[in-house]
Short mmCIF file of C-alpha atoms and ligand atoms in Angstrom, two decimals:
data_model
loop_
_atom_site.label_atom_id
_atom_site.label_comp_id
_atom_site.label_asym_id
_atom_site.label_seq_id
_atom_site.Cartn_x
_atom_site.Cartn_y
_atom_site.Cartn_z
CA MET A 183 6.95 3.75 -10.24
CA ALA A 184 3.28 4.05 -11.08
CA LYS A 185 1.55 0.79 -11.85
CA LYS A 186 -1.03 0.67 -14.59
CA LEU A 187 -4.60 -0.32 -13.78
CA PHE A 188 -7.20 -1.22 -16.38
CA ILE A 189 -10.81 -1.64 -15.32
CA LYS A 190 -13.49 -2.86 -17.71
CA THR A 191 -17.04 -2.29 -16.52
CA TYR A 192 -20.08 -4.26 -17.62
CA GLY A 193 -23.70 -3.93 -16.51
CA CYS A 194 -25.49 -1.24 -14.58
CA GLN A 195 -24.62 2.15 -13.14
CA MET A 196 -23.90 0.57 -9.78
CA ASN A 197 -21.01 -1.24 -11.41
CA VAL A 198 -19.81 2.05 -12.90
CA TYR A 199 -19.85 3.53 -9.39
CA ASP A 200 -18.08 0.48 -7.96
CA SER A 201 -15.37 0.63 -10.65
CA ALA A 202 -14.66 4.27 -9.78
CA ARG A 203 -14.42 3.31 -6.12
CA MET A 204 -12.08 0.39 -6.83
CA ALA A 205 -9.75 2.75 -8.69
CA GLU A 206 -9.80 5.08 -5.69
CA ILE A 207 -9.01 2.24 -3.28
CA LEU A 208 -6.06 1.10 -5.38
CA ALA A 209 -4.62 4.61 -5.88
CA PRO A 210 -2.64 4.59 -2.60
CA LEU A 211 -0.95 1.37 -3.79
CA GLY A 212 0.40 3.28 -6.77
CA TYR A 213 -2.12 2.13 -9.38
CA VAL A 214 -2.99 4.72 -12.01
CA PRO A 215 -5.99 4.07 -14.29
CA GLY A 216 -5.17 3.62 -17.97
CA ASP A 217 -7.07 2.55 -21.04
CA ASN A 218 -5.04 -0.34 -22.34
CA PRO A 219 -5.36 -3.86 -20.91
CA GLU A 220 -2.29 -5.14 -22.80
CA ASP A 221 0.31 -3.38 -20.73
CA ALA A 222 -1.61 -3.13 -17.45
CA ASP A 223 -0.10 -4.39 -14.21
CA MET A 224 -3.57 -5.12 -12.98
CA VAL A 225 -6.79 -5.73 -14.88
CA ILE A 226 -10.19 -5.78 -13.21
CA LEU A 227 -13.26 -7.03 -15.04
CA ASN A 228 -16.28 -5.68 -13.19
CA THR A 229 -18.90 -8.08 -14.42
CA CYS A 230 -22.67 -8.34 -14.89
CA HIS A 231 -24.75 -11.50 -14.55
CA ILE A 232 -28.17 -10.10 -15.44
CA ARG A 233 -28.56 -11.86 -18.80
CA GLU A 234 -26.76 -14.79 -20.38
CA LYS A 235 -25.02 -12.67 -23.00
CA ALA A 236 -23.63 -10.32 -20.36
CA SER A 237 -22.07 -13.24 -18.46
CA ASP A 238 -20.66 -14.93 -21.58
CA LYS A 239 -18.67 -11.85 -22.48
CA VAL A 240 -16.56 -12.28 -19.35
CA TYR A 241 -15.04 -15.61 -20.33
CA SER A 242 -14.22 -14.48 -23.84
CA GLU A 243 -12.52 -11.38 -22.42
CA LEU A 244 -10.64 -13.55 -19.93
CA GLY A 245 -9.40 -15.74 -22.79
CA ARG A 246 -7.89 -12.65 -24.45
CA LEU A 247 -6.38 -11.41 -21.18
CA ARG A 248 -4.72 -14.74 -20.55
CA LYS A 249 -2.59 -14.22 -23.67
CA SER A 250 -1.44 -10.79 -22.45
CA LYS A 251 -0.72 -12.23 -19.03
CA ASP A 252 1.38 -15.07 -20.51
CA ARG A 253 3.29 -12.67 -22.73
CA ARG A 254 4.00 -10.36 -19.81
CA ALA A 255 5.12 -13.27 -17.63
CA GLU A 256 7.68 -14.17 -20.30
CA GLU A 257 8.90 -10.58 -20.19
CA GLY A 258 9.20 -10.82 -16.40
CA SER A 259 6.42 -8.33 -15.59
CA PRO A 260 3.48 -10.05 -13.95
CA MET A 261 -0.14 -9.05 -14.54
CA VAL A 262 -2.78 -9.46 -11.85
CA ILE A 263 -6.21 -10.40 -13.18
CA ALA A 264 -9.18 -9.76 -10.90
CA VAL A 265 -12.82 -10.51 -11.65
CA ALA A 266 -15.27 -8.43 -9.65
CA GLY A 267 -19.01 -7.82 -9.75
CA CYS A 268 -22.02 -10.04 -10.17
CA VAL A 269 -20.61 -12.93 -12.27
CA ALA A 270 -17.79 -13.23 -9.75
CA GLN A 271 -20.32 -13.30 -6.91
CA ALA A 272 -22.49 -15.89 -8.66
CA GLU A 273 -19.69 -18.22 -9.75
CA GLY A 274 -17.17 -17.76 -6.95
CA GLU A 275 -14.83 -20.71 -6.72
CA GLU A 276 -16.13 -22.16 -9.98
CA MET A 277 -14.56 -19.21 -11.77
CA LEU A 278 -11.12 -19.97 -10.28
CA ARG A 279 -11.49 -23.56 -11.45
CA ARG A 280 -12.64 -22.63 -14.95
CA ALA A 281 -10.05 -19.87 -15.37
CA PRO A 282 -7.16 -20.77 -13.04
CA TYR A 283 -5.04 -17.90 -14.36
CA VAL A 284 -7.44 -15.48 -12.63
CA ASP A 285 -5.71 -14.18 -9.49
CA ILE A 286 -8.63 -12.63 -7.59
CA VAL A 287 -12.37 -13.25 -7.58
CA LEU A 288 -14.30 -10.75 -5.51
CA GLY A 289 -17.94 -9.82 -5.01
CA PRO A 290 -19.66 -6.43 -5.12
CA GLN A 291 -19.70 -6.14 -1.32
CA THR A 292 -16.02 -6.88 -0.58
CA TYR A 293 -14.03 -4.57 -2.81
CA HIS A 294 -12.95 -2.40 0.11
CA ARG A 295 -10.60 -5.32 0.89
CA LEU A 296 -8.88 -5.15 -2.51
CA PRO A 297 -5.50 -3.98 -1.16
CA GLU A 298 -5.32 -7.08 1.06
CA MET A 299 -6.38 -9.31 -1.82
CA VAL A 300 -3.73 -7.83 -4.12
CA ALA A 301 -1.07 -8.45 -1.47
CA ARG A 302 -2.24 -12.05 -1.07
CA ALA A 303 -2.28 -12.54 -4.84
CA HIS A 304 1.30 -11.29 -5.09
CA ARG A 305 2.40 -13.62 -2.29
CA ALA A 306 0.68 -16.55 -3.95
CA GLY A 307 2.25 -15.63 -7.28
CA SER A 308 5.81 -15.60 -5.94
CA GLY A 309 5.65 -18.62 -3.70
CA ALA A 310 3.72 -21.19 -5.67
CA GLY A 311 1.73 -23.43 -3.39
CA LYS A 312 3.79 -22.39 -0.37
CA ASP A 313 0.89 -22.53 2.04
CA GLY A 314 0.14 -26.08 1.07
CA GLU A 315 -2.39 -24.92 -1.49
CA ALA A 316 -2.64 -26.75 -4.77
CA PRO A 317 -1.36 -24.54 -7.62
CA ASN A 318 -4.81 -24.25 -9.17
CA GLN A 319 -6.25 -23.00 -5.89
CA ARG A 320 -3.89 -20.13 -5.48
CA GLY A 321 -6.45 -17.59 -6.59
CA VAL A 322 -7.81 -15.31 -3.90
CA LEU A 323 -11.57 -15.62 -3.39
CA ASP A 324 -13.66 -13.13 -1.42
CA THR A 325 -17.36 -13.26 -2.18
CA GLU A 326 -18.67 -12.82 1.33
CA PHE A 327 -21.51 -10.58 2.33
CA PRO A 328 -19.67 -8.93 5.23
CA VAL A 329 -21.57 -7.64 8.25
CA ASP A 330 -19.53 -4.45 7.99
CA SER A 331 -20.63 -2.32 5.05
CA LYS A 332 -17.95 -1.60 2.45
CA PHE A 333 -19.07 2.03 2.57
CA ASP A 334 -17.59 2.36 6.06
CA HIS A 335 -14.16 1.60 4.61
CA LEU A 336 -14.02 3.51 1.35
CA PRO A 337 -11.72 6.52 0.92
CA GLU A 338 -12.84 10.12 0.38
CA ARG A 339 -13.89 11.06 -3.14
CA ARG A 340 -10.91 13.08 -4.25
CA GLN A 341 -10.49 12.13 -7.90
CA VAL A 342 -13.77 13.29 -9.32
CA ASN A 343 -14.25 13.12 -13.08
CA GLY A 344 -16.85 15.24 -14.79
CA VAL A 345 -19.80 17.29 -13.66
CA SER A 346 -22.27 14.46 -13.30
CA ALA A 347 -21.54 11.72 -10.78
CA PHE A 348 -23.11 8.53 -9.48
CA LEU A 349 -23.59 8.13 -5.75
CA SER A 350 -24.72 4.72 -4.43
CA ILE A 351 -27.09 5.19 -1.51
CA GLN A 352 -28.69 1.77 -1.43
CA GLU A 353 -27.51 -1.74 -2.23
CA GLY A 354 -29.05 -5.12 -2.79
CA CYS A 355 -32.62 -6.20 -3.22
CA ASP A 356 -35.24 -8.08 -1.21
CA LYS A 357 -37.87 -8.20 -3.96
CA PHE A 358 -36.95 -11.53 -5.58
CA CYS A 359 -38.56 -11.05 -8.96
CA THR A 360 -38.59 -14.58 -10.33
CA PHE A 361 -36.39 -13.78 -13.36
CA CYS A 362 -33.69 -11.82 -11.58
CA VAL A 363 -30.24 -12.63 -10.17
CA VAL A 364 -29.70 -9.36 -8.32
CA PRO A 365 -30.92 -10.47 -4.86
CA TYR A 366 -28.41 -13.33 -5.08
CA THR A 367 -25.46 -11.37 -6.46
CA ARG A 368 -25.84 -8.15 -4.50
CA GLY A 369 -27.33 -9.51 -1.32
CA ALA A 370 -29.98 -8.14 1.01
CA GLU A 371 -31.30 -4.61 0.86
CA PHE A 372 -29.20 -2.07 2.70
CA SER A 373 -29.44 1.74 2.98
CA ARG A 374 -26.44 3.93 3.76
CA PRO A 375 -26.87 6.31 6.70
CA VAL A 376 -28.00 9.83 5.76
CA ALA A 377 -24.89 11.54 7.15
CA GLN A 378 -22.62 9.29 5.08
CA VAL A 379 -24.56 10.04 1.90
CA LEU A 380 -24.51 13.80 2.57
CA GLU A 381 -20.78 13.69 3.24
CA GLU A 382 -20.05 11.89 -0.02
CA ALA A 383 -22.35 14.30 -1.89
CA ARG A 384 -20.40 17.20 -0.39
CA GLN A 385 -17.08 15.68 -1.43
CA LEU A 386 -18.33 15.22 -4.98
CA VAL A 387 -19.64 18.78 -5.18
CA ASP A 388 -16.33 20.09 -3.82
CA GLY A 389 -14.67 18.21 -6.66
CA GLY A 390 -16.76 20.08 -9.25
CA VAL A 391 -19.80 17.84 -9.59
CA ARG A 392 -23.07 19.63 -10.33
CA GLU A 393 -25.43 16.73 -10.92
CA LEU A 394 -25.79 13.73 -8.62
CA THR A 395 -27.50 10.52 -9.65
CA LEU A 396 -28.42 8.55 -6.55
CA LEU A 397 -28.09 4.85 -7.17
CA GLY A 398 -29.57 1.65 -5.84
CA GLN A 399 -30.92 -1.58 -7.29
CA ASN A 400 -34.08 -0.45 -5.57
CA VAL A 401 -33.18 3.12 -4.88
CA ASN A 402 -36.62 4.22 -3.74
CA ALA A 403 -36.70 1.48 -1.10
CA TYR A 404 -34.10 3.72 0.59
CA HIS A 405 -34.68 4.04 4.33
CA GLY A 406 -31.42 5.29 5.82
CA GLU A 407 -30.97 6.38 9.39
CA ASP A 408 -30.49 10.06 10.10
CA GLU A 409 -28.47 11.68 12.88
CA ALA A 410 -31.37 11.30 15.33
CA GLY A 411 -31.73 7.59 14.56
CA ASP A 412 -34.95 8.11 12.59
CA GLU A 413 -35.60 6.45 9.24
CA VAL A 414 -35.49 8.75 6.23
CA GLY A 415 -37.11 7.88 2.90
CA LEU A 416 -35.85 8.87 -0.55
CA GLY A 417 -38.06 11.97 -0.82
CA ALA A 418 -36.63 13.43 2.39
CA LEU A 419 -33.08 12.45 1.43
CA VAL A 420 -33.43 14.23 -1.92
CA ALA A 421 -34.60 17.35 -0.06
CA ARG A 422 -31.51 17.26 2.16
CA ILE A 423 -29.15 16.78 -0.79
CA ALA A 424 -30.89 19.58 -2.72
CA ALA A 425 -30.15 21.89 0.21
CA LEU A 426 -26.39 21.36 -0.15
CA GLU A 427 -24.57 24.32 -1.66
CA GLY A 428 -23.55 23.68 -5.27
CA VAL A 429 -25.95 20.85 -6.08
CA ALA A 430 -27.74 21.89 -9.28
CA ARG A 431 -29.41 18.65 -10.32
CA ILE A 432 -30.49 15.40 -8.70
CA ARG A 433 -31.62 12.20 -10.36
CA TYR A 434 -32.10 8.71 -9.00
CA THR A 435 -32.26 5.21 -10.42
CA THR A 436 -33.55 2.43 -10.43
CA SER A 437 -36.94 2.69 -8.83
CA HIS A 438 -39.47 0.00 -8.14
CA PRO A 439 -43.13 0.88 -8.75
CA ARG A 440 -44.09 -0.62 -5.37
CA ASP A 441 -41.86 1.79 -3.43
CA VAL A 442 -43.04 5.09 -4.92
CA ASP A 443 -44.50 6.72 -1.80
CA ASP A 444 -46.34 10.02 -1.29
CA ALA A 445 -43.24 11.79 -0.02
CA LEU A 446 -41.31 10.90 -3.18
CA ILE A 447 -44.20 12.02 -5.38
CA ALA A 448 -44.36 15.30 -3.45
CA ALA A 449 -40.60 15.74 -3.89
CA HIS A 450 -41.12 15.69 -7.67
CA GLY A 451 -43.54 18.57 -7.28
CA ASN A 452 -41.57 20.64 -4.74
CA ILE A 453 -37.85 20.23 -5.32
CA ASP A 454 -36.51 22.23 -8.27
CA ALA A 455 -33.21 20.37 -8.35
CA LEU A 456 -34.97 17.03 -8.73
CA MET A 457 -35.06 16.54 -12.49
CA PRO A 458 -38.37 15.73 -14.19
CA PHE A 459 -37.20 12.35 -15.42
CA LEU A 460 -37.92 8.99 -13.83
CA HIS A 461 -36.85 5.47 -14.76
CA LEU A 462 -39.69 3.30 -13.49
CA PRO A 463 -39.46 -0.23 -14.89
CA VAL A 464 -42.71 -2.15 -15.30
CA GLN A 465 -41.34 -5.22 -17.19
CA SER A 466 -44.74 -6.29 -18.58
CA GLY A 467 -48.22 -4.91 -19.22
CA SER A 468 -49.99 -8.16 -18.37
CA ASP A 469 -51.27 -8.76 -14.84
CA ARG A 470 -50.83 -12.50 -15.26
CA ILE A 471 -47.16 -12.11 -16.17
CA LEU A 472 -46.53 -9.48 -13.49
CA GLU A 473 -47.86 -11.98 -10.98
CA ALA A 474 -45.65 -14.78 -12.32
CA MET A 475 -42.71 -12.36 -12.15
CA ASN A 476 -43.52 -11.66 -8.48
CA ARG A 477 -43.44 -7.93 -9.13
CA GLY A 478 -45.94 -7.22 -6.36
CA HIS A 479 -48.11 -4.79 -8.35
CA ASP A 480 -50.51 -4.94 -11.25
CA VAL A 481 -51.03 -2.74 -14.29
CA ALA A 482 -53.73 -0.61 -12.62
CA GLN A 483 -51.42 0.17 -9.70
CA TYR A 484 -48.60 1.13 -12.07
CA LEU A 485 -50.89 3.44 -14.05
CA ASP A 486 -52.18 4.98 -10.83
CA THR A 487 -48.62 5.67 -9.65
CA VAL A 488 -47.80 7.29 -13.00
CA ALA A 489 -50.96 9.43 -12.79
CA ARG A 490 -50.08 10.62 -9.27
CA LEU A 491 -46.51 11.43 -10.31
CA ARG A 492 -47.77 13.39 -13.31
CA ALA A 493 -50.27 15.25 -11.15
CA ALA A 494 -47.32 16.42 -9.00
CA ARG A 495 -45.03 17.13 -11.96
CA PRO A 496 -47.00 17.35 -15.24
CA ASP A 497 -43.93 17.40 -17.48
CA LEU A 498 -42.35 14.30 -15.89
CA ALA A 499 -40.60 12.20 -18.55
CA LEU A 500 -40.81 8.47 -17.92
CA SER A 501 -38.42 5.75 -18.95
CA CYS A 502 -38.84 2.03 -18.48
CA ASP A 503 -37.49 -1.53 -18.71
CA PHE A 504 -39.36 -4.38 -20.39
CA ILE A 505 -38.83 -8.10 -20.64
CA VAL A 506 -40.43 -9.93 -23.56
CA GLY A 507 -40.90 -13.68 -23.70
CA PHE A 508 -41.12 -14.38 -19.98
CA PRO A 509 -42.15 -18.07 -19.59
CA GLY A 510 -45.85 -18.47 -20.43
CA GLU A 511 -46.16 -15.04 -22.11
CA SER A 512 -48.94 -15.40 -24.70
CA ASP A 513 -49.67 -13.17 -27.68
CA ALA A 514 -52.40 -11.52 -25.59
CA ASP A 515 -49.97 -10.86 -22.71
CA PHE A 516 -47.56 -9.26 -25.14
CA GLU A 517 -50.31 -7.16 -26.72
CA ALA A 518 -51.11 -5.93 -23.20
CA THR A 519 -47.50 -4.73 -22.88
CA LEU A 520 -47.83 -2.77 -26.14
CA GLU A 521 -51.09 -1.35 -24.83
CA LEU A 522 -49.44 -0.18 -21.61
CA VAL A 523 -46.69 1.51 -23.63
CA ARG A 524 -49.30 3.34 -25.72
CA THR A 525 -51.19 4.38 -22.58
CA VAL A 526 -48.21 5.72 -20.63
CA GLY A 527 -45.95 7.10 -23.37
CA PHE A 528 -42.25 6.71 -22.55
CA THR A 529 -39.51 9.12 -23.54
CA MET A 530 -36.99 6.28 -23.67
CA ALA A 531 -36.81 2.65 -22.61
CA TYR A 532 -34.71 -0.49 -22.48
CA SER A 533 -36.19 -3.79 -23.56
CA PHE A 534 -34.77 -7.28 -23.33
CA LYS A 535 -35.54 -10.84 -24.32
CA TYR A 536 -36.12 -12.98 -21.26
CA SER A 537 -32.93 -14.82 -20.38
CA ALA A 538 -33.20 -17.83 -18.05
CA ARG A 539 -30.75 -17.32 -15.23
CA PRO A 540 -29.41 -20.29 -13.27
CA GLY A 541 -30.85 -20.52 -9.77
CA THR A 542 -33.80 -18.17 -10.36
CA PRO A 543 -37.35 -19.54 -10.02
CA ALA A 544 -38.47 -18.58 -13.54
CA ALA A 545 -35.65 -20.55 -15.15
CA GLY A 546 -37.43 -23.79 -14.22
CA LEU A 547 -40.90 -22.73 -15.37
CA PRO A 548 -42.64 -24.68 -18.12
CA ARG A 549 -43.73 -22.96 -21.35
CA GLN A 550 -40.45 -21.19 -22.08
CA VAL A 551 -41.04 -18.95 -25.12
CA PRO A 552 -39.20 -19.92 -28.34
CA GLU A 553 -36.34 -17.64 -29.35
CA GLU A 554 -37.92 -16.59 -32.65
CA VAL A 555 -41.11 -15.50 -30.86
CA LYS A 556 -39.00 -13.43 -28.45
CA ASP A 557 -37.15 -11.87 -31.41
CA GLU A 558 -40.37 -10.92 -33.14
CA ARG A 559 -41.91 -9.43 -29.97
CA LEU A 560 -38.77 -7.52 -29.11
CA ALA A 561 -38.64 -5.97 -32.58
CA ARG A 562 -42.28 -4.86 -32.37
CA LEU A 563 -41.87 -3.42 -28.88
CA GLN A 564 -38.67 -1.62 -29.77
CA ALA A 565 -40.25 -0.10 -32.88
CA LEU A 566 -43.04 1.36 -30.74
CA LEU A 567 -40.66 2.62 -28.05
CA GLU A 568 -38.39 4.17 -30.68
CA GLU A 569 -41.38 5.94 -32.21
CA GLN A 570 -42.31 7.38 -28.80
CA GLN A 571 -38.75 8.53 -28.10
CA GLN A 572 -38.51 10.29 -31.46
CA ALA A 573 -41.93 11.89 -31.01
CA PHE A 574 -40.84 13.21 -27.60
CA ASN A 575 -37.62 14.64 -29.03
CA ALA A 576 -39.55 16.24 -31.88
CA GLU A 577 -41.96 17.86 -29.39
CA THR A 578 -38.97 19.42 -27.62
CA VAL A 579 -38.04 21.42 -30.73
CA GLY A 580 -39.11 25.04 -30.22
CA ARG A 581 -38.82 24.89 -26.43
CA THR A 582 -36.18 26.62 -24.31
CA LEU A 583 -34.57 24.36 -21.72
CA ASP A 584 -31.84 24.59 -19.09
CA ILE A 585 -28.92 22.52 -20.34
CA LEU A 586 -26.10 21.34 -18.10
CA PHE A 587 -22.94 21.02 -20.21
CA GLU A 588 -21.17 17.74 -19.57
CA ARG A 589 -18.42 17.45 -22.15
CA PRO A 590 -16.90 19.00 -25.26
CA GLY A 591 -18.56 17.95 -28.51
CA ARG A 592 -16.85 16.33 -31.47
CA HIS A 593 -16.47 19.64 -33.31
CA PRO A 594 -14.42 22.54 -31.95
CA GLY A 595 -16.54 25.15 -30.18
CA GLN A 596 -19.27 22.64 -29.43
CA LEU A 597 -20.50 21.42 -26.04
CA VAL A 598 -22.75 18.49 -25.26
CA GLY A 599 -25.13 18.73 -22.34
CA ARG A 600 -28.32 17.24 -20.97
CA SER A 601 -31.81 18.58 -20.79
CA PRO A 602 -33.82 18.16 -17.58
CA TYR A 603 -35.50 15.22 -19.37
CA ASN A 604 -32.12 13.55 -19.87
CA GLN A 605 -31.87 14.24 -23.60
CA ALA A 606 -28.42 14.87 -25.09
CA VAL A 607 -28.19 18.39 -26.53
CA HIS A 608 -25.44 19.75 -28.82
CA VAL A 609 -24.74 23.49 -28.65
CA ALA A 610 -22.17 25.71 -30.41
CA THR A 611 -20.61 28.05 -27.83
CA THR A 612 -17.27 29.52 -26.93
CA GLU A 613 -18.63 31.43 -23.92
CA TYR A 614 -19.83 28.56 -21.82
CA ARG A 615 -17.88 25.71 -20.33
CA VAL A 616 -18.44 22.21 -19.08
CA GLY A 617 -20.25 22.50 -15.75
CA ASP A 618 -22.28 25.60 -16.72
CA ILE A 619 -26.03 25.61 -17.13
CA ALA A 620 -27.45 27.71 -19.96
CA LYS A 621 -30.87 28.42 -21.38
CA VAL A 622 -30.91 26.80 -24.79
CA ALA A 623 -33.51 27.13 -27.52
CA ILE A 624 -33.92 23.73 -29.13
CA ASP A 625 -33.81 24.15 -32.91
CA SER A 626 -33.74 20.64 -34.31
CA CYS A 627 -33.62 16.99 -33.42
CA LYS A 628 -31.91 13.84 -34.62
CA PRO A 629 -33.15 10.39 -33.60
CA HIS A 630 -31.21 10.40 -30.32
CA SER A 631 -30.06 13.95 -29.73
CA LEU A 632 -31.11 17.58 -29.99
CA GLU A 633 -29.42 20.71 -31.28
CA GLY A 634 -29.90 24.19 -29.90
CA ARG A 635 -28.48 27.67 -29.38
CA ILE A 636 -27.81 29.67 -26.25
CA VAL A 637 -30.43 32.27 -25.44
CA GLY A 638 -29.39 33.11 -21.88
CA SER A 639 -27.69 31.85 -18.78
CA GLY A 640 -29.37 29.57 -16.32
CA ALA A 641 -28.16 32.34 -13.97
CA ALA A 642 -28.70 30.78 -10.57
CA HIS A 643 -27.00 27.65 -11.81
CA LEU A 644 -23.78 29.18 -13.12
CA ARG A 645 -20.52 28.38 -11.44
CA GLU A 646 -19.17 31.47 -9.69
CA ASP A 647 -16.12 31.86 -11.91
CA SER A 648 -18.28 31.49 -15.04
CA GLU A 649 -20.61 34.21 -13.85
CA GLU A 650 -17.69 36.60 -13.50
CA ARG A 651 -16.39 35.61 -16.90
CA LEU A 652 -19.74 36.25 -18.56
CA ARG A 653 -20.15 39.66 -16.87
CA ALA A 654 -16.66 40.77 -17.94
N1 LIG B 785 -34.13 -3.21 -9.90
C1 LIG B 785 -34.58 -2.92 -11.19
C2 LIG B 785 -33.94 -3.74 -12.30
C3 LIG B 785 -32.54 -4.17 -12.24
S1 LIG B 785 -32.05 -5.23 -13.54
C4 LIG B 785 -36.08 -3.13 -11.24
O1 LIG B 785 -36.65 -3.75 -10.40
O2 LIG B 785 -36.68 -2.73 -12.21
C5 LIG B 785 -32.24 -4.22 -14.99
C6 LIG B 785 -33.22 -4.77 -15.98
O3 LIG B 785 -32.74 -5.96 -16.55
C7 LIG B 785 -34.56 -5.14 -15.40
O4 LIG B 785 -35.39 -4.05 -15.23
C8 LIG B 785 -35.08 -6.13 -16.41
O5 LIG B 785 -35.83 -5.48 -17.40
C9 LIG B 785 -33.82 -6.73 -17.01
N2 LIG B 785 -33.64 -8.11 -16.58
C10 LIG B 785 -33.39 -8.56 -15.34
N3 LIG B 785 -33.31 -9.91 -15.34
C11 LIG B 785 -33.52 -10.32 -16.60
C12 LIG B 785 -33.59 -11.59 -17.24
N4 LIG B 785 -33.43 -12.71 -16.56
N5 LIG B 785 -33.81 -11.62 -18.58
C13 LIG B 785 -33.99 -10.49 -19.28
N6 LIG B 785 -33.95 -9.26 -18.73
C14 LIG B 785 -33.72 -9.17 -17.41
FE1 LIG B 786 -34.23 -7.71 -9.72
FE2 LIG B 786 -36.77 -7.37 -9.09
FE3 LIG B 786 -34.86 -6.67 -7.37
FE4 LIG B 786 -35.25 -5.27 -9.59
S1 LIG B 786 -36.70 -5.49 -7.90
S2 LIG B 786 -33.30 -5.94 -8.76
S3 LIG B 786 -35.81 -6.83 -11.04
S4 LIG B 786 -35.34 -8.73 -8.04
FE1 LIG B 787 -25.63 -6.63 -13.72
FE2 LIG B 787 -25.15 -6.90 -11.18
FE3 LIG B 787 -25.92 -4.58 -12.12
S1 LIG B 787 -26.09 -8.39 -12.45
S2 LIG B 787 -27.21 -5.15 -13.81
S3 LIG B 787 -24.03 -5.61 -12.60
S4 LIG B 787 -26.48 -5.46 -10.17
#
């Protein structure tokens, strides 16, 4: 009988990718993904440690799950609770102590071993303390950074959902920004070999995917080996993926300003499938703060990179991440961030209050910024960013853009797609289907989405069967 699996994903796109992969790994064991934790045979929380709030959520969710687990135990149907991802990596054994009803704690680099862990958890569950282990140490812990990459052990991508898919090409981070946990939770930087990436891209496209988003904590630090043993950078990798039959759109995230090289800039000018949208976090507009953050670049270098990118691709839309209230951030430092935002002009952005993370260098810095100052700065920054996003959407009205339809809309006869600049666009159509690309005239905009009407097909981008349908 099929067993029910419930996975809850927190954090970044890499966790979304990992959750999909965990579901694929567990499929041969009979686990079928569902959307209800209450009656699941196995629940996985794929966690994020990036800010305090993100981590806190995990323990409150675990508290709720414990009740379901107890209830199911009384009914004689056990529930396996696994905690994966970055909180699991950071807390390890501590998590098993704090929440002893958790069966498995595993890190982001070991989930290819999940079937083994599940088997061990079941054994531990049926034979309490059999191996001489104390009952509260029965949980399975695997937070290693194995020498063998998990990617060498993952199954083929057969169960593809949707037309837009994530594809992790790079893992970990060697940058050690002083505020950030990622180098500790994800481990050292690692690039997947080119052939492996191309193979996974092909599998996804065979499964109906039209848009690939290449992922990495530092995706543009990518330097995978090709078939000849040579190192390939992200620009060259994008070119090779673009050459695959059926790939209509390529995006990548998250990039570090220090790793934007000439080949990547050229790729934005030369490769049609590479979308004119780039998430390029700067964090702060103050050189002093950038230095304290150990970002390895200053404001002038960031602006120069943006200028070179825009010279290659004038309509490039930029998005960004910001942290306000980093220790020692003065009013003048914050004003410099606002100034940078005004200078660059972002089409969307994420902004966060600095959150001191245990074990990171910045957590111990003097001059931590009071919470109310952070609140006030965040509100001002977000108001400016919101203004820029709305202005960009308003400028799009009147243009005709290629829209890739991703899902049905809320109303019958409506599809929702994305513009090249990553804007959500609602279109009324009965002719086109999810997976098609159409030319859409943008008629109006709401704060976070656009509306348009079909004015033609993005012919070269149509799926073969759709082309026939439209001709008929
Ligand atoms: N590798 C990416 C960022 C990954 S983390 C980069 O270098 O830009 C995603 C975002 O979370 C970061 O860009 C940063 O803005 C935010 N972030 C990371 N650590 C944080 C912390 N301690 N407090 C607040 N925001 C943080
Ligand atoms: Fe974190 Fe900095 Fe690495 Fe980004 S580059 S993941 S912010 S340490
Ligand atoms: Fe969070 Fe880990 Fe991603 S800390 S942002 S889930 S890399």
